[in-house]
Short mmCIF file of C-alpha atoms and ligand atoms in Angstrom, two decimals:
data_model
loop_
_atom_site.label_atom_id
_atom_site.label_comp_id
_atom_site.label_asym_id
_atom_site.label_seq_id
_atom_site.Cartn_x
_atom_site.Cartn_y
_atom_site.Cartn_z
CA MET A 1 -20.85 -10.21 1.03
CA ALA A 2 -21.99 -13.00 3.38
CA GLU A 3 -19.31 -15.05 4.99
CA LYS A 4 -18.12 -18.25 3.19
CA ARG A 5 -19.53 -21.15 4.82
CA ASP A 6 -17.42 -24.02 6.00
CA TYR A 7 -17.16 -26.81 3.61
CA TYR A 8 -18.00 -29.56 5.92
CA GLU A 9 -21.02 -27.81 6.91
CA VAL A 10 -22.04 -27.05 3.25
CA LEU A 11 -21.90 -31.09 2.64
CA GLY A 12 -23.35 -31.90 6.01
CA VAL A 13 -20.31 -34.13 6.87
CA GLY A 14 -18.30 -34.29 10.14
CA LYS A 15 -14.57 -33.68 10.13
CA GLY A 16 -13.72 -37.27 10.44
CA SER A 17 -15.84 -38.52 7.38
CA THR A 18 -14.20 -40.71 5.05
CA LYS A 19 -13.76 -40.02 1.27
CA LYS A 20 -16.63 -42.41 0.81
CA ASP A 21 -18.97 -40.50 2.99
CA ILE A 22 -17.96 -36.95 1.35
CA LYS A 23 -18.64 -38.39 -2.22
CA LYS A 24 -22.09 -39.88 -1.07
CA ALA A 25 -22.98 -36.45 0.50
CA TYR A 26 -21.95 -34.64 -2.56
CA ARG A 27 -23.75 -37.04 -4.83
CA LYS A 28 -27.07 -36.49 -3.05
CA LEU A 29 -26.95 -32.51 -2.79
CA ALA A 30 -25.67 -32.35 -6.33
CA MET A 31 -28.62 -34.36 -7.80
CA GLU A 32 -30.79 -32.10 -5.78
CA TYR A 33 -29.31 -28.68 -6.83
CA HIS A 34 -28.30 -29.49 -10.31
CA PRO A 35 -29.47 -26.27 -12.18
CA ASP A 36 -31.05 -28.54 -14.99
CA VAL A 37 -33.19 -30.19 -12.42
CA SER A 38 -33.85 -28.13 -9.47
CA LYS A 39 -36.61 -25.58 -9.42
CA ASP A 40 -34.75 -23.47 -6.64
CA PRO A 41 -33.90 -20.15 -8.05
CA GLN A 42 -30.54 -20.35 -5.77
CA ALA A 43 -29.90 -23.58 -7.49
CA ALA A 44 -26.89 -22.47 -9.60
CA GLU A 45 -25.38 -20.83 -6.49
CA LYS A 46 -25.96 -23.78 -4.22
CA PHE A 47 -24.53 -26.23 -6.92
CA LYS A 48 -21.42 -24.32 -7.07
CA GLU A 49 -21.17 -24.13 -3.37
CA ILE A 50 -21.32 -27.93 -2.77
CA SER A 51 -19.23 -28.46 -5.94
CA GLU A 52 -16.49 -26.21 -4.38
CA ALA A 53 -16.72 -28.09 -1.09
CA TYR A 54 -16.60 -31.26 -2.48
CA ALA A 55 -13.61 -30.35 -4.68
CA VAL A 56 -11.57 -29.50 -1.80
CA LEU A 57 -12.57 -32.10 0.68
CA SER A 58 -12.10 -34.91 -2.04
CA ASP A 59 -8.54 -33.84 -2.63
CA ASP A 60 -6.15 -34.90 -0.10
CA GLU A 61 -3.65 -31.96 -0.44
CA LYS A 62 -6.47 -29.37 -0.50
CA LYS A 63 -8.15 -30.85 2.23
CA HIS A 64 -5.05 -30.94 4.42
CA THR A 65 -4.58 -27.21 3.46
CA TYR A 66 -8.10 -26.35 4.40
CA ASP A 67 -8.21 -28.17 7.67
CA GLN A 68 -5.19 -26.39 8.62
CA TYR A 69 -5.83 -22.70 7.37
CA GLY A 70 -9.54 -22.74 6.56
CA HIS A 71 -10.83 -20.66 3.62
CA ALA A 72 -7.61 -18.35 3.96
CA GLY A 73 -5.46 -21.36 3.15
CA MET A 74 -7.46 -21.69 -0.23
CA SER A 75 -6.54 -18.23 -1.63
CA GLY A 76 -3.28 -19.78 -3.19
CA PHE A 77 -5.82 -21.91 -5.49
CA SER A 78 -7.16 -20.59 -8.63
CA GLN A 79 -10.91 -21.45 -9.22
CA GLU A 80 -9.49 -23.87 -11.94
CA ASP A 81 -7.28 -25.55 -9.48
CA ILE A 82 -9.87 -26.17 -7.22
CA PHE A 83 -12.46 -27.57 -9.48
CA SER A 84 -9.67 -29.59 -11.38
CA ASN A 85 -10.03 -33.08 -9.73
CA ILE A 86 -13.88 -33.25 -9.83
CA ASN A 87 -14.90 -36.10 -12.25
CA PHE A 88 -18.40 -35.45 -12.95
CA GLU A 89 -18.81 -38.52 -15.26
CA ASP A 90 -17.83 -40.52 -11.98
CA ILE A 91 -20.23 -38.54 -9.87
CA PHE A 92 -23.32 -38.65 -12.14
CA ARG A 93 -22.76 -42.37 -13.43
CA GLY A 94 -25.75 -44.58 -12.86
CA PHE A 95 -28.33 -41.83 -11.91
CA GLY A 96 -29.56 -42.15 -15.49
CA PHE A 97 -32.07 -39.50 -15.39
CA GLY A 98 -32.47 -36.98 -18.12
CA GLY A 99 -31.40 -37.64 -21.58
CA SER A 100 -27.72 -37.43 -22.41
CA SER A 101 -29.01 -35.06 -25.46
CA ARG A 102 -28.55 -32.01 -23.78
CA GLY A 103 -25.45 -31.12 -25.39
CA ALA A 104 -24.79 -27.61 -25.85
CA SER A 105 -27.23 -26.66 -23.12
CA GLY A 106 -25.57 -28.71 -20.44
CA PHE A 107 -22.17 -27.28 -21.55
CA GLU A 108 -23.43 -23.89 -21.32
CA THR A 109 -24.85 -24.23 -17.82
CA ILE A 110 -21.54 -25.36 -16.40
CA PHE A 111 -19.86 -22.34 -17.98
CA ASP A 112 -22.08 -20.14 -16.16
CA ILE A 113 -21.83 -21.88 -13.01
CA PHE A 114 -18.10 -21.96 -12.75
CA GLY A 115 -17.51 -18.59 -14.53
CA PHE A 116 -14.43 -19.77 -15.93
CA GLY A 117 -15.25 -18.21 -19.37
CA GLY A 118 -14.73 -14.77 -20.49
CA GLY A 119 -11.03 -14.77 -21.00
CA ARG A 120 -10.15 -12.69 -18.21
CA ARG A 121 -6.63 -14.05 -17.86
CA ASN A 122 -6.10 -12.63 -21.27
CA GLY A 123 -7.50 -9.22 -20.74
CA PRO A 124 -5.66 -5.62 -20.28
CA GLN A 125 -4.13 -5.37 -17.05
CA GLN A 126 -2.99 -2.13 -15.42
CA GLY A 127 0.68 -1.45 -14.68
CA ASP A 128 2.12 -1.67 -11.34
CA ASP A 129 2.69 1.40 -9.30
CA VAL A 130 6.23 2.45 -8.57
CA LEU A 131 7.60 3.98 -5.48
CA TYR A 132 10.52 6.43 -5.48
CA GLU A 133 11.99 7.94 -2.21
CA THR A 134 13.80 11.30 -2.45
CA THR A 135 15.26 13.31 0.49
CA ILE A 136 15.08 17.17 0.80
CA THR A 137 16.21 19.59 3.34
CA LEU A 138 13.86 21.76 5.47
CA GLU A 139 14.69 24.74 3.50
CA GLU A 140 13.88 23.05 0.38
CA ALA A 141 10.69 21.98 1.83
CA ALA A 142 9.85 25.51 2.97
CA LYS A 143 10.44 26.97 -0.55
CA GLY A 144 9.10 24.11 -2.55
CA LEU A 145 11.28 22.26 -5.32
CA GLU A 146 11.32 21.53 -8.89
CA ASP A 147 13.46 18.44 -9.36
CA ASN A 148 14.43 15.96 -12.00
CA ILE A 149 14.59 12.36 -10.69
CA GLU A 150 16.01 9.17 -12.46
CA VAL A 151 13.01 6.66 -11.90
CA PRO A 152 13.61 2.89 -12.50
CA HIS A 153 10.38 1.43 -14.07
CA ARG A 154 9.33 -1.10 -16.65
CA LYS A 155 8.58 0.15 -19.91
CA THR A 156 7.32 -1.25 -23.53
CA CYS A 157 10.53 -2.75 -25.00
CA PRO A 158 11.56 -0.24 -27.82
CA ARG A 159 12.98 -2.89 -29.92
CA CYS A 160 10.21 -5.06 -30.43
CA ASN A 161 7.72 -2.37 -29.46
CA GLY A 162 6.12 -4.85 -27.05
CA SER A 163 5.37 -7.61 -29.51
CA ARG A 164 7.94 -9.78 -27.84
CA ALA A 165 8.98 -11.05 -31.14
CA GLU A 166 12.25 -10.18 -32.81
CA PRO A 167 11.84 -7.37 -35.40
CA GLY A 168 10.99 -8.78 -38.87
CA THR A 169 9.43 -11.80 -37.31
CA GLU A 170 5.63 -12.35 -36.18
CA PRO A 171 4.25 -14.14 -33.30
CA ARG A 172 1.85 -16.93 -34.81
CA THR A 173 -1.32 -18.09 -33.54
CA CYS A 174 -1.14 -21.02 -31.10
CA ASP A 175 -2.39 -24.15 -32.87
CA VAL A 176 -3.24 -26.01 -29.75
CA CYS A 177 -5.93 -23.31 -28.35
CA GLY A 178 -6.43 -21.44 -31.86
CA GLY A 179 -5.34 -18.10 -30.11
CA SER A 180 -7.91 -18.32 -27.31
CA GLY A 181 -5.28 -18.89 -24.68
CA GLN A 182 -7.55 -21.39 -23.09
CA VAL A 183 -8.47 -25.13 -23.45
CA ARG A 184 -11.72 -26.75 -22.64
CA GLN A 185 -11.82 -30.19 -21.15
CA VAL A 186 -15.14 -31.79 -21.74
CA GLN A 187 -16.63 -34.73 -19.74
CA ASN A 188 -19.55 -36.32 -20.72
CA THR A 189 -22.35 -37.34 -18.07
CA PRO A 190 -25.80 -38.19 -17.94
CA LEU A 191 -26.81 -34.87 -17.24
CA GLY A 192 -25.01 -33.28 -20.25
CA GLN A 193 -21.35 -32.18 -20.91
CA PHE A 194 -19.48 -30.72 -18.12
CA ALA A 195 -16.69 -28.38 -19.35
CA THR A 196 -14.10 -26.85 -17.48
CA ILE A 197 -11.74 -24.24 -19.04
CA ARG A 198 -8.11 -23.98 -18.02
CA PRO A 199 -5.14 -21.80 -19.56
CA CYS A 200 -3.65 -23.21 -22.67
CA GLY A 201 -0.24 -24.97 -21.82
CA ASN A 202 1.29 -24.83 -25.01
CA CYS A 203 1.40 -20.82 -25.23
CA ARG A 204 1.00 -20.39 -21.49
CA GLY A 205 -2.51 -18.70 -21.90
CA GLU A 206 -1.07 -16.17 -24.16
CA GLY A 207 -2.86 -17.38 -27.50
CA THR A 208 0.11 -16.82 -29.67
CA ILE A 209 3.86 -18.52 -29.90
CA ILE A 210 7.00 -16.55 -30.51
CA ASP A 211 9.46 -18.56 -32.33
CA SER A 212 12.05 -15.99 -32.46
CA PRO A 213 11.71 -13.86 -29.19
CA CYS A 214 13.19 -10.24 -29.28
CA THR A 215 16.83 -10.22 -28.18
CA SER A 216 16.53 -7.15 -26.30
CA CYS A 217 13.73 -7.88 -23.73
CA LEU A 218 14.12 -11.69 -24.28
CA GLY A 219 10.52 -12.19 -25.56
CA LYS A 220 9.08 -10.16 -22.27
CA GLY A 221 7.91 -7.24 -24.32
CA ILE A 222 8.93 -5.08 -21.42
CA VAL A 223 12.37 -3.67 -20.39
CA SER A 224 13.51 -2.28 -16.89
CA GLN A 225 14.65 1.22 -17.77
CA LYS A 226 15.42 4.56 -16.17
CA SER A 227 13.50 7.80 -16.99
CA ASN A 228 14.00 11.36 -16.14
CA ILE A 229 10.96 12.80 -14.74
CA ASN A 230 10.40 16.25 -13.60
CA ILE A 231 8.45 16.62 -10.27
CA LYS A 232 7.17 19.81 -8.56
CA ILE A 233 7.37 19.49 -4.64
CA PRO A 234 5.04 22.21 -3.22
CA PRO A 235 6.14 24.59 -0.44
CA GLY A 236 5.23 23.55 3.01
CA VAL A 237 5.58 19.61 2.07
CA GLU A 238 5.53 17.30 5.16
CA ASN A 239 7.97 14.42 5.79
CA GLY A 240 6.39 11.34 4.54
CA SER A 241 4.19 12.71 1.94
CA ARG A 242 3.61 11.07 -1.39
CA LEU A 243 3.54 12.80 -4.69
CA ARG A 244 1.53 11.02 -7.30
CA VAL A 245 2.87 11.30 -10.75
CA PRO A 246 0.15 9.60 -13.07
CA GLY A 247 1.09 7.25 -15.50
CA GLU A 248 4.70 6.94 -14.90
CA GLY A 249 4.66 3.76 -13.07
CA ASP A 250 5.16 0.42 -14.96
CA VAL A 251 3.77 -0.31 -18.29
CA GLY A 252 0.32 -2.17 -18.42
CA LYS A 253 0.00 -5.66 -19.58
CA ARG A 254 -1.86 -6.57 -22.84
CA GLY A 255 -2.65 -2.94 -23.86
CA GLY A 256 -3.84 -1.97 -20.16
CA PRO A 257 -3.05 1.71 -18.75
CA PRO A 258 0.31 2.21 -17.11
CA GLY A 259 0.44 2.42 -13.05
CA ASP A 260 1.29 5.62 -11.18
CA LEU A 261 4.71 6.68 -9.88
CA TYR A 262 4.52 7.75 -6.20
CA VAL A 263 7.31 9.84 -4.87
CA LEU A 264 7.85 9.55 -1.16
CA ILE A 265 9.44 12.69 0.26
CA ARG A 266 11.69 12.57 3.19
CA VAL A 267 12.28 15.95 4.95
CA LYS A 268 16.02 15.67 6.67
CA PRO A 269 15.99 16.83 10.38
CA HIS A 270 17.09 20.41 10.72
CA LYS A 271 20.23 21.26 13.01
CA LEU A 272 18.43 24.25 14.62
CA PHE A 273 14.69 24.11 14.10
CA LYS A 274 12.28 21.32 15.28
CA ARG A 275 9.19 21.09 13.00
CA ASP A 276 5.56 20.49 14.27
CA GLY A 277 3.29 20.97 11.35
CA SER A 278 3.69 24.39 9.82
CA ASN A 279 5.23 25.66 13.16
CA LEU A 280 8.86 25.73 14.01
CA HIS A 281 10.40 25.53 17.20
CA TYR A 282 14.06 26.94 18.29
CA GLU A 283 15.77 27.26 21.44
CA GLN A 284 17.61 30.34 22.29
CA PRO A 285 20.30 30.32 25.21
CA ILE A 286 20.79 33.61 26.92
CA SER A 287 22.85 34.53 30.04
CA PHE A 288 21.24 35.25 33.41
CA VAL A 289 22.23 38.90 32.90
CA GLN A 290 20.24 38.99 29.67
CA ALA A 291 17.26 37.52 31.37
CA SER A 292 17.55 39.75 34.39
CA LEU A 293 18.15 43.02 32.81
CA GLY A 294 16.58 42.39 29.37
CA ASP A 295 18.30 42.40 25.94
CA LYS A 296 18.06 42.22 22.27
CA VAL A 297 19.19 39.20 20.51
CA GLU A 298 19.45 37.90 17.00
CA VAL A 299 17.28 34.75 16.12
CA PRO A 300 18.02 32.74 13.01
CA THR A 301 15.06 31.90 10.92
CA LEU A 302 14.90 29.56 7.78
CA ASP A 303 16.04 32.33 5.22
CA SER A 304 17.88 34.81 7.34
CA ALA A 305 17.53 36.19 11.11
CA VAL A 306 15.46 38.66 12.99
CA ASP A 307 15.86 40.44 16.25
CA LEU A 308 14.01 39.22 19.41
CA LYS A 309 13.42 41.60 22.35
CA ILE A 310 13.99 39.58 25.73
CA PRO A 311 12.25 41.66 28.35
CA ALA A 312 13.93 42.35 31.89
CA GLY A 313 13.07 39.46 34.15
CA THR A 314 12.51 36.58 31.55
CA GLN A 315 12.40 33.35 33.14
CA SER A 316 14.19 30.54 31.53
CA GLY A 317 11.74 28.39 29.50
CA THR A 318 9.72 31.09 28.40
CA SER A 319 8.48 30.94 24.80
CA PHE A 320 8.26 33.83 22.41
CA ARG A 321 6.16 33.65 19.19
CA ILE A 322 7.37 35.23 15.88
CA ARG A 323 4.71 35.30 13.56
CA GLY A 324 4.78 34.03 9.95
CA GLN A 325 8.44 32.82 10.28
CA GLY A 326 7.39 29.09 10.33
CA MET A 327 6.76 26.87 7.32
CA PRO A 328 4.23 27.65 4.56
CA HIS A 329 0.72 26.18 4.76
CA LEU A 330 0.15 23.31 2.21
CA ARG A 331 -3.53 24.08 1.75
CA TRP A 332 -3.56 27.82 2.42
CA ASN A 333 -1.72 30.94 1.87
CA GLY A 334 0.37 32.23 4.72
CA LYS A 335 3.08 30.66 7.24
CA GLY A 336 3.07 29.22 10.58
CA ASN A 337 5.06 30.71 13.44
CA LEU A 338 8.63 30.47 14.97
CA TYR A 339 8.52 29.75 18.62
CA VAL A 340 11.77 30.62 20.24
CA LYS A 341 12.16 29.33 23.83
CA VAL A 342 14.76 30.93 26.03
CA LYS A 343 17.01 28.84 28.11
CA VAL A 344 19.00 30.68 30.74
CA VAL A 345 22.45 29.51 30.99
CA THR A 346 24.35 29.56 34.20
CA PRO A 347 27.93 30.37 33.88
CA LYS A 348 30.46 27.33 34.78
CA ARG A 349 33.41 29.38 35.22
CA LEU A 350 33.79 32.99 36.69
CA SER A 351 36.77 35.43 36.60
CA PRO A 352 37.63 36.51 40.32
CA LYS A 353 36.20 39.93 39.29
CA GLN A 354 32.88 38.44 38.27
CA LYS A 355 32.69 36.17 41.52
CA GLU A 356 33.42 39.21 43.56
CA LEU A 357 30.42 41.16 42.19
CA LEU A 358 28.14 37.99 42.27
CA GLU A 359 28.80 37.69 46.11
CA GLU A 360 28.03 41.23 46.64
CA PHE A 361 24.96 40.92 44.58
CA ALA A 362 23.94 37.77 46.86
CA GLU A 363 24.73 40.04 50.11
CA ILE A 364 22.29 42.45 48.89
CA SER A 365 19.50 40.11 47.87
CA GLY A 366 19.82 37.86 50.92
CA ASP A 367 17.74 34.69 50.54
CA GLU A 368 15.17 36.43 48.27
CA ILE A 369 14.09 34.46 45.23
CA TYR A 370 12.69 36.46 42.39
CA ASN A 371 9.55 34.95 40.98
CA GLU A 372 7.39 36.56 38.52
CA GLY A 373 3.94 35.39 39.32
CA LYS A 374 3.33 32.39 36.89
CA GLY A 375 6.77 32.66 35.37
CA PHE A 376 7.51 28.82 36.03
CA PHE A 377 4.76 27.96 33.36
CA ASP A 378 5.69 28.48 29.77
CA LYS A 379 4.05 31.60 28.67
CA VAL A 380 3.95 32.55 24.95
CA LYS A 381 5.03 36.12 24.58
CA ASP A 382 4.37 37.70 21.00
CA ALA A 383 7.69 39.22 19.72
CA ILE A 384 7.69 41.69 17.17
CA SER A 385 10.53 41.39 14.88
CA HIS A 386 12.60 44.33 13.54
ZN1 ZN B 401 11.59 -6.70 -26.90
ZN1 ZN B 402 -2.46 -22.07 -26.78
#
């Protein structure tokens, strides 16, 4: 869509123009582009564009808002609001061309241009989506979970069945708008009748009047209630995933479909494991003796434990990969891996005997530092469990 043109530019007036100048500019353009007199195929579009610009710039409040915020500031006004202050009779007074016998045709023209017809205001409307948050553990995320949640949402009032009237009574047709929910305001001009349509004030656009509103929903036809809903969380679900449950949001308006329920899934951080997609990371402390001589240690997994062989001469920070002990993949079969990073712990307190032996070890070793090639870097080693 083309960007909306500046209202001043549309009317060809400067920002400092007086009300009189603005009106003069609009009258000139309106005569040129009135769809009943103009041969320009874009006349209707242009007529609407200049009328909208005039409607805003001729109204102090709207003009002030527009000067401050531009088109963005106008979003709070409905089309009806914007055009409400144009007095077509006044604009076209004294032009005296064309008969005033257009009647219905002039009427239709303006309907088409401003597009107020159609009764969209009274049409069916989809209900709002509802967001619900639930927190699960990493173990539950790994296994998947069937859960029953209690969700607050808006449903059709069971007492009046959505009719908004107390059972036994009936809504009656609004006698002001005859049930259409809209009222027309017709202005006579030399060019024919100009009609604008706005919601009926008597029934607030609903078309019906309820004399005895339902006592349960107070005439809203909708009540807030909690429903128990079964949800199925798939194995491998990620923190922050949203599960969509169709049709369990708020009830639709005027026969529209209901909204959807979105369940936001939070996965609690785990005490032992850090998650990275479908892989898990775990840090295993070992003694420097285990690192030097090699050993077999028991490493926890999400559902039990596995044995991990530490080869002799393992450096602190070395990672071992245990295949298939991570989280399930969401979209395909199989699981990620568990990465075990060993951390060599230096003892803080030694017994006299331990101290004596270490001193002896130091004497034999001299200043030599045992360095296993690229051992400073994390090398991932495959560990075969069991
Ligand atoms: Zn009710
Ligand atoms: Zn009405």
